[in-house]
Structures are given as C-alpha cells and as structure tokens.
CSV table of C-alpha atoms and ligand atoms in Angstrom, one decimal:
chain,number,residue,atom,x,y,z
A,50,UNK,CA,20.2,-20.2,6.5
A,51,UNK,CA,23.0,-21.8,4.5
A,52,UNK,CA,24.3,-25.2,5.7
A,53,UNK,CA,27.7,-24.8,7.4
A,54,UNK,CA,29.5,-26.4,4.5
A,55,UNK,CA,28.1,-23.7,2.2
A,56,UNK,CA,29.5,-21.1,4.5
A,57,UNK,CA,32.3,-19.2,2.7
A,58,UNK,CA,32.7,-15.9,4.5
A,59,UNK,CA,30.3,-15.3,7.4
A,60,UNK,CA,30.1,-11.5,7.5
A,61,UNK,CA,31.4,-10.9,10.9
A,62,UNK,CA,33.6,-8.3,12.5
A,63,UNK,CA,32.7,-5.9,9.7
A,64,UNK,CA,32.8,-6.9,6.1
A,65,UNK,CA,35.8,-9.2,6.3
A,66,UNK,CA,36.3,-10.6,2.8
A,67,UNK,CA,38.8,-13.3,3.6
A,68,UNK,CA,37.5,-16.8,4.0
A,69,UNK,CA,37.4,-17.9,7.6
A,70,UNK,CA,40.1,-20.4,8.8
A,71,UNK,CA,38.0,-23.2,10.1
A,72,UNK,CA,36.9,-26.4,8.3
A,73,UNK,CA,33.1,-25.9,8.2
A,74,UNK,CA,32.4,-29.3,6.9
A,75,UNK,CA,34.5,-31.7,9.0
A,76,UNK,CA,33.1,-34.6,7.2
A,77,UNK,CA,29.5,-33.6,8.0
A,78,UNK,CA,30.0,-33.3,11.8
A,79,UNK,CA,29.1,-29.5,11.8
A,80,UNK,CA,25.5,-29.1,12.9
A,81,UNK,CA,22.9,-26.7,11.4
A,82,UNK,CA,23.6,-24.3,14.4
A,83,UNK,CA,27.4,-24.5,13.4
A,84,UNK,CA,28.3,-26.4,16.6
A,85,UNK,CA,30.6,-29.4,16.2
A,86,UNK,CA,32.3,-31.9,18.6
A,87,UNK,CA,35.6,-30.7,20.1
A,88,UNK,CA,37.9,-33.2,18.6
A,89,UNK,CA,40.3,-33.2,21.6
A,90,UNK,CA,42.3,-36.2,20.4
A,91,UNK,CA,43.2,-34.2,17.2
A,92,UNK,CA,45.3,-31.6,19.1
A,93,UNK,CA,49.0,-32.1,18.7
A,94,UNK,CA,51.7,-31.7,21.3
A,95,UNK,CA,52.6,-28.4,19.6
A,96,UNK,CA,48.9,-27.3,20.0
A,97,UNK,CA,48.9,-28.0,23.7
A,98,UNK,CA,52.3,-26.4,24.1
A,99,UNK,CA,51.1,-23.2,22.3
A,100,UNK,CA,48.1,-23.0,24.6
A,101,UNK,CA,50.4,-23.6,27.7
A,102,UNK,CA,52.8,-20.8,26.6
A,103,UNK,CA,50.0,-18.4,25.7
A,104,UNK,CA,48.3,-19.1,29.1
A,105,UNK,CA,51.5,-18.6,31.1
A,106,UNK,CA,52.5,-15.4,29.3
A,107,UNK,CA,49.0,-13.8,29.6
A,108,UNK,CA,48.3,-14.9,33.2
A,109,UNK,CA,51.5,-13.2,34.3
A,110,UNK,CA,50.2,-9.9,33.0
A,111,UNK,CA,46.9,-9.6,34.7
A,112,UNK,CA,47.3,-8.0,38.1
A,113,UNK,CA,46.4,-4.3,38.1
A,114,UNK,CA,45.1,-4.6,34.5
A,115,UNK,CA,42.3,-7.3,34.4
A,116,UNK,CA,39.1,-6.8,36.3
A,117,UNK,CA,38.5,-8.7,39.6
A,118,UNK,CA,35.7,-10.9,38.2
A,119,UNK,CA,38.2,-12.2,35.6
A,120,UNK,CA,41.1,-12.8,37.9
A,121,UNK,CA,38.7,-14.6,40.4
A,122,UNK,CA,37.3,-16.9,37.7
A,123,UNK,CA,40.4,-17.7,35.7
A,124,UNK,CA,41.5,-20.7,37.7
A,125,UNK,CA,38.1,-22.2,36.9
A,126,UNK,CA,39.2,-22.8,33.4
A,127,UNK,CA,41.0,-25.8,34.9
A,128,UNK,CA,44.2,-27.2,33.2
A,129,UNK,CA,46.8,-24.6,32.2
A,130,UNK,CA,49.4,-26.8,30.5
A,131,UNK,CA,47.1,-28.1,27.7
A,132,UNK,CA,43.9,-27.3,26.0
A,133,UNK,CA,41.0,-28.0,28.3
A,134,UNK,CA,38.3,-30.5,27.4
A,135,UNK,CA,35.1,-28.5,26.9
A,136,UNK,CA,32.8,-31.0,28.6
A,137,UNK,CA,35.0,-31.0,31.7
A,138,UNK,CA,35.0,-27.2,31.9
A,139,UNK,CA,31.2,-27.1,31.3
A,140,UNK,CA,30.6,-29.0,34.5
A,141,UNK,CA,31.9,-26.0,36.5
A,142,UNK,CA,30.5,-23.3,34.2
A,143,UNK,CA,27.0,-24.8,34.1
A,144,UNK,CA,26.9,-25.1,37.9
A,145,UNK,CA,28.1,-21.5,38.2
A,146,UNK,CA,25.8,-19.6,35.7
A,147,UNK,CA,23.9,-22.1,33.6
A,148,UNK,CA,26.1,-21.4,30.6
A,149,UNK,CA,28.0,-23.9,28.5
A,150,UNK,CA,30.6,-23.6,25.8
A,151,UNK,CA,30.1,-25.3,22.5
A,152,UNK,CA,32.8,-26.0,19.9
A,153,UNK,CA,32.5,-24.3,16.5
A,154,UNK,CA,34.9,-24.4,13.5
A,155,UNK,CA,35.5,-20.7,13.7
A,156,UNK,CA,33.6,-17.4,13.1
A,157,UNK,CA,29.9,-18.1,12.4
A,158,UNK,CA,27.2,-15.9,10.8
A,159,UNK,CA,25.5,-13.4,13.1
A,160,UNK,CA,22.1,-15.2,13.5
A,161,UNK,CA,23.4,-18.5,14.7
A,162,UNK,CA,25.9,-16.6,16.9
A,163,UNK,CA,23.1,-14.5,18.5
A,164,UNK,CA,20.9,-17.6,18.8
A,165,UNK,CA,23.6,-19.6,20.7
A,166,UNK,CA,24.1,-16.7,23.1
A,167,UNK,CA,20.4,-16.4,23.7
A,168,UNK,CA,20.4,-20.0,24.8
A,169,UNK,CA,23.4,-19.5,27.1
A,170,UNK,CA,25.7,-21.4,24.8
A,171,UNK,CA,29.0,-19.6,24.1
A,172,UNK,CA,30.6,-20.6,20.7
A,173,UNK,CA,34.3,-21.5,21.2
A,174,UNK,CA,36.5,-22.0,18.2
A,175,UNK,CA,38.2,-25.3,18.7
A,176,UNK,CA,41.4,-24.9,16.7
A,177,UNK,CA,44.5,-23.1,18.0
A,178,UNK,CA,46.9,-20.7,16.2
A,179,UNK,CA,50.2,-22.0,14.7
A,180,UNK,CA,53.4,-21.3,16.7
A,181,UNK,CA,54.4,-18.6,14.2
A,182,UNK,CA,51.1,-16.8,15.0
A,183,UNK,CA,52.0,-16.7,18.7
A,184,UNK,CA,51.8,-12.9,19.1
A,185,UNK,CA,48.8,-12.1,16.9
A,186,UNK,CA,45.9,-13.7,15.2
A,187,UNK,CA,43.2,-11.8,13.5
A,188,UNK,CA,40.5,-14.5,13.9
A,189,UNK,CA,39.5,-15.8,17.3
A,190,UNK,CA,41.1,-19.2,18.1
A,191,UNK,CA,40.5,-21.4,21.2
A,192,UNK,CA,42.9,-19.4,23.3
A,193,UNK,CA,41.1,-16.1,22.6
A,194,UNK,CA,37.7,-17.6,23.3
A,195,UNK,CA,38.6,-19.8,26.3
A,196,UNK,CA,41.1,-17.5,28.1
A,197,UNK,CA,39.4,-14.2,27.0
A,198,UNK,CA,35.7,-14.9,27.1
A,199,UNK,CA,35.0,-17.9,29.4
A,200,UNK,CA,36.1,-16.6,32.8
A,201,UNK,CA,33.7,-13.7,32.5
A,202,UNK,CA,30.8,-16.1,32.0
A,203,UNK,CA,31.3,-17.2,35.6
A,204,UNK,CA,30.1,-13.8,36.7
A,205,UNK,CA,26.3,-14.1,37.1
A,206,UNK,CA,25.5,-10.5,36.1
A,207,UNK,CA,27.8,-10.4,33.1
A,208,UNK,CA,26.5,-13.9,32.0
A,209,UNK,CA,22.9,-12.5,32.1
A,210,UNK,CA,24.0,-9.5,30.0
A,211,UNK,CA,25.5,-11.8,27.3
A,212,UNK,CA,22.3,-13.8,27.1
A,213,UNK,CA,20.2,-10.7,26.9
A,214,UNK,CA,22.6,-9.4,24.2
A,215,UNK,CA,22.0,-12.6,22.2
A,216,UNK,CA,18.2,-12.2,22.5
A,217,UNK,CA,18.6,-8.6,21.4
A,218,UNK,CA,20.8,-9.7,18.5
A,219,UNK,CA,18.2,-12.1,17.1
A,220,UNK,CA,15.8,-9.2,17.0
A,221,UNK,CA,18.4,-6.8,15.6
A,222,UNK,CA,19.0,-9.4,12.8
A,223,UNK,CA,15.3,-9.3,11.9
A,224,UNK,CA,15.5,-5.5,11.7
A,225,UNK,CA,18.7,-5.5,9.7
A,226,UNK,CA,20.5,-3.8,12.6
A,227,UNK,CA,23.0,-6.6,13.3
A,228,UNK,CA,26.1,-4.5,12.4
A,229,UNK,CA,25.1,-1.7,14.7
A,230,UNK,CA,24.5,-4.1,17.6
A,231,UNK,CA,27.8,-5.9,16.7
A,232,UNK,CA,29.5,-2.6,17.8
A,233,UNK,CA,28.0,-2.9,21.2
A,234,UNK,CA,29.4,-6.4,21.5
A,235,UNK,CA,32.8,-5.2,20.2
A,236,UNK,CA,33.0,-2.3,22.7
A,237,UNK,CA,31.8,-4.4,25.7
A,238,UNK,CA,32.3,-8.1,25.5
A,239,UNK,CA,35.4,-7.8,23.3
A,240,UNK,CA,37.0,-4.5,24.4
A,241,UNK,CA,35.2,-3.2,27.5
A,242,UNK,CA,36.8,-1.4,30.4
A,243,UNK,CA,35.3,-1.2,33.9
A,244,UNK,CA,36.0,1.3,36.6
A,245,UNK,CA,37.0,-0.3,39.9
A,246,UNK,CA,37.8,1.7,43.1
A,247,UNK,CA,41.5,1.4,42.4
A,248,UNK,CA,41.2,2.4,38.7
A,249,UNK,CA,40.3,1.2,35.3
A,250,UNK,CA,40.4,-2.6,34.5
A,251,UNK,CA,39.8,-4.7,31.4
A,252,UNK,CA,36.8,-7.0,31.1
A,253,UNK,CA,36.8,-7.4,27.3
A,254,UNK,CA,38.1,-10.7,25.9
A,255,UNK,CA,40.0,-9.0,23.1
A,256,UNK,CA,42.0,-7.0,25.6
A,257,UNK,CA,42.4,-9.9,28.2
A,258,UNK,CA,43.7,-12.3,25.6
A,259,UNK,CA,46.2,-9.9,24.0
A,260,UNK,CA,49.7,-9.5,25.3
A,261,UNK,CA,50.1,-5.9,24.2
A,262,UNK,CA,46.6,-4.5,24.3
A,263,UNK,CA,46.2,-4.9,28.1
A,264,UNK,CA,48.7,-2.2,28.8
A,265,UNK,CA,47.5,0.0,25.9
A,266,UNK,CA,43.8,-0.2,26.9
A,267,UNK,CA,44.2,0.3,30.6
A,268,UNK,CA,47.4,2.4,31.0
A,269,UNK,CA,48.2,4.3,27.7
A,270,UNK,CA,47.3,8.0,27.4
A,271,UNK,CA,46.8,7.5,23.7
A,272,UNK,CA,43.3,5.9,23.2
A,273,UNK,CA,40.1,7.8,24.0
A,274,UNK,CA,38.0,6.4,26.9
A,275,UNK,CA,34.3,7.3,26.7
A,276,UNK,CA,31.5,6.6,29.3
A,277,UNK,CA,29.0,3.9,28.7
A,278,UNK,CA,26.6,4.9,31.5
A,279,UNK,CA,23.4,6.2,29.9
A,280,UNK,CA,21.1,5.2,27.0
A,281,UNK,CA,22.6,8.1,25.0
A,282,UNK,CA,26.0,6.5,25.4
A,283,UNK,CA,24.6,3.3,23.8
A,284,UNK,CA,23.8,5.4,20.7
A,285,UNK,CA,27.4,6.8,20.7
A,286,UNK,CA,28.8,3.2,21.0
A,287,UNK,CA,26.7,1.9,18.2
A,288,UNK,CA,27.7,4.8,15.9
A,289,UNK,CA,31.3,4.1,16.6
A,290,UNK,CA,33.3,2.2,13.9
A,291,UNK,CA,36.2,-0.1,14.9
A,292,UNK,CA,39.2,-1.7,13.3
A,293,UNK,CA,39.9,-5.4,13.7
A,294,UNK,CA,43.6,-5.5,13.2
A,295,UNK,CA,45.1,-2.7,15.4
A,296,UNK,CA,44.8,-1.7,19.1
A,297,UNK,CA,41.6,0.1,19.6
A,298,UNK,CA,41.6,3.9,19.3
A,299,UNK,CA,38.7,4.2,21.7
A,300,UNK,CA,37.3,2.2,24.6
A,301,UNK,CA,34.0,2.5,26.5
A,302,UNK,CA,34.0,2.5,30.3
A,303,UNK,CA,31.2,1.1,32.5
A,304,UNK,CA,30.9,1.4,36.3
A,305,UNK,CA,29.6,-2.1,36.9
A,306,UNK,CA,28.0,-5.1,35.1
A,307,UNK,CA,24.5,-4.4,36.5
A,308,UNK,CA,24.6,-1.1,34.6
A,309,UNK,CA,25.4,-3.0,31.4
A,310,UNK,CA,22.6,-5.4,32.0
A,311,UNK,CA,20.1,-2.5,32.8
A,312,UNK,CA,21.2,-0.5,29.7
A,313,UNK,CA,20.1,-3.4,27.4
A,314,UNK,CA,16.7,-3.9,29.1
A,315,UNK,CA,14.7,-1.5,26.9
A,316,UNK,CA,13.6,-2.3,23.3
A,317,UNK,CA,16.3,-1.1,21.0
A,318,UNK,CA,14.0,-0.3,18.1
A,319,UNK,CA,14.0,3.5,18.7
A,320,UNK,CA,17.8,3.4,18.9
A,321,UNK,CA,18.0,1.6,15.6
A,322,UNK,CA,15.7,4.2,14.1
A,323,UNK,CA,17.9,7.0,15.5
A,324,UNK,CA,21.0,5.3,14.1
A,325,UNK,CA,19.5,5.5,10.6
A,326,UNK,CA,19.9,9.2,10.6
A,327,UNK,CA,22.9,9.6,12.9
A,328,UNK,CA,26.2,9.3,10.9
A,329,UNK,CA,28.8,6.7,12.0
A,330,UNK,CA,31.8,8.0,13.9
A,331,UNK,CA,35.2,6.8,12.8
A,332,UNK,CA,37.3,5.1,15.4
A,333,UNK,CA,39.5,7.7,17.2
A,334,UNK,CA,37.3,10.7,16.6
A,335,UNK,CA,35.9,12.7,19.5
A,336,UNK,CA,32.6,14.6,19.2
A,337,UNK,CA,32.4,18.2,20.5
A,338,UNK,CA,32.2,18.2,24.3
A,339,UNK,CA,33.8,14.8,24.7
A,340,UNK,CA,37.0,14.7,26.7
A,341,UNK,CA,37.9,11.1,25.9
A,342,UNK,CA,39.1,10.7,29.5
A,343,UNK,CA,36.2,8.8,31.1
V,786,HBI,N1,31.4,-16.2,15.6
V,786,HBI,N2,32.5,-18.0,16.5
V,786,HBI,C1,32.2,-16.7,16.6
V,786,HBI,N3,32.7,-15.9,17.6
V,786,HBI,C2,32.4,-14.6,17.6
V,786,HBI,O1,32.9,-13.9,18.6
V,786,HBI,C3,31.6,-14.0,16.7
V,786,HBI,C4,31.1,-14.9,15.7
V,786,HBI,N4,30.2,-14.3,14.7
V,786,HBI,C5,29.8,-13.0,14.8
V,786,HBI,C6,30.4,-12.2,15.8
V,786,HBI,N5,31.2,-12.7,16.7
V,786,HBI,C7,30.2,-10.7,16.0
V,786,HBI,O2,30.1,-10.1,14.7
V,786,HBI,C8,28.9,-10.4,16.7
V,786,HBI,O3,28.9,-9.2,17.2
V,786,HBI,C9,27.7,-10.6,15.8
V,787,FE,FE1,35.9,-12.8,21.0
C-alpha cells in the first residue's frame, strides 16, 4: 500500500479523477493507516462558525424526515456551536457501541477504509468546507462525517452492520469486488431509507447532512424507491450505478437495521460471481416489474 504522502487520487466514490482536498502528508503525521491527529487548535473562528451554522440549519430540518435512531443520538455529538473534539466525543461513542472516530486528511483508498471499519474505527475527515461551499461540497468534510455518520454509530445494530461491512470490504478488495460493494455502502450508509410506522425516514449520512436532499429522498415523487429486503435485492443494489454530484435518482428501503445486518451475514462470493455476468443498471432506470414505489 502506498504511503499516505504518495496518495494522489484514492479511487473512491467511483473513478473520481480530481486530486482529493486533504493534505496527506501533514509533515509526516499521517500514519500508514491514513489516520492523523485532529489538529483542533488549527480550526479558525470561521471554521467553527461554519460548523455552527451548518448544524443549526440541518438540525432544524430533521423532524418527520430523519429516522428515530438518528434524532435520538444527535445530541450525543456534544457541542453544536463549534467543531467537537474527537477524543471527547469518543468517550460517549466508545461507551455506547465500542466504536471510535479517527481523524483522516480526507478520502482514503478502499482497503485502509474497509480495515478501519472492520476495527470499529470510523474515519472522519478533519477539515471543514469554506464558507463559500456552504451549500454543497462534493467531498466529505468534518460536517458530513460527524453530523451525517456519527449519530448512527450510536445504534448498536447499525454499528454492527458497519463493522461487518468493513470485514466484507476487506474480502471484496481481495476479490477485486470493492467497487460493487461500494454501491452497497452508497445505497445504505450514505443514502439509505428506512420504513418506520409513520412512513419513510432517512438513515443515510449523505441525505442527513444535505439541506436539500432530505426532502427529495423522503418526500419527492421523483426518485425511484426500491426494496432492500432479500438477498436478491442485494444483487440489484450492487448492480446499480450512482452519481456523486446530484440528488440520487433511486434509493433503497429497508424495514429495520437487523435486516441489513442479517443480509450481510452470508459470504458474498456467489453474489460477486453473479455480478460478473449481470450488467450494471444506470441510476434512475427501473427493471421490468419494478414499481419504484417501495
Ligand atoms: N474515505 N475518508 C473516507 N470516507 C469515506 O466515506 C470513504 C473513503 N474511502 C472509500 C469510500 N468511502 C467508499 O468508496 C467505500 O465504499 C469504499
Ligand atoms: Fe459519507
């Protein structure tokens, strides 16, 4: 594996060819697993103000759109008016589910990413977007990762799923199936929907941390919504392509997190073999017999 400083474009989120934003050398403080210290003192007043304004705006949107597990855990992030100190947040997170967040300079290659998840370490980019990027940023920053991902890691079943996903990812990497498995991450951890008694709710971080996508994903009649109940649905999910810079054209719906955990119990090798002969499905395309109204 390249040393972090050698990293130019970790192939993540599809074949993005732009160099990632982060500084992957930081004067040698980036470890071989791509983790680095959260240089909390380096945040400016503008950085903390950006976090505070993003948090306020997003937290005001959640009711009726974010899932119960997320709304319950959000206060556990701690401070809202500045970027939290990771080690302070980790005291609560580790007590809750044995997870911890680790600072990284930005997107990292899939194998170190999967390996961190397999060890219940969630990589959190430690820089924050510039004020002029307030409404949209294509690469995950500390707000996307902290606000979008971390509250869900306080849910024990979801936390177990993410670790199992990481273990599966290490194997998928060996089999050259990382990109297929990345789609499962995309359509669950990043853009997943869950059915609650009162209706659909978001649990995916890409939805929960986006000001516009919350309404689009949960309320708009435009996107397709497909079931992610059965093993066959896993195949459909891993055949489905996605775009990284627009609202999603399709979402996948689960009934509960235990189902997600159970779906990823079996060995995926047969699925990867099937995926070699099943063509990809472009985002927004329905197969015969699919209603798109899960
Ligand atoms: N790196 N820091 C970071 N955060 C991610 O969410 C991330 C990543 N690298 C790869 C990746 N996500 C996805 O492509 C995974 O599905 C592999
Ligand atoms: Fe993310």
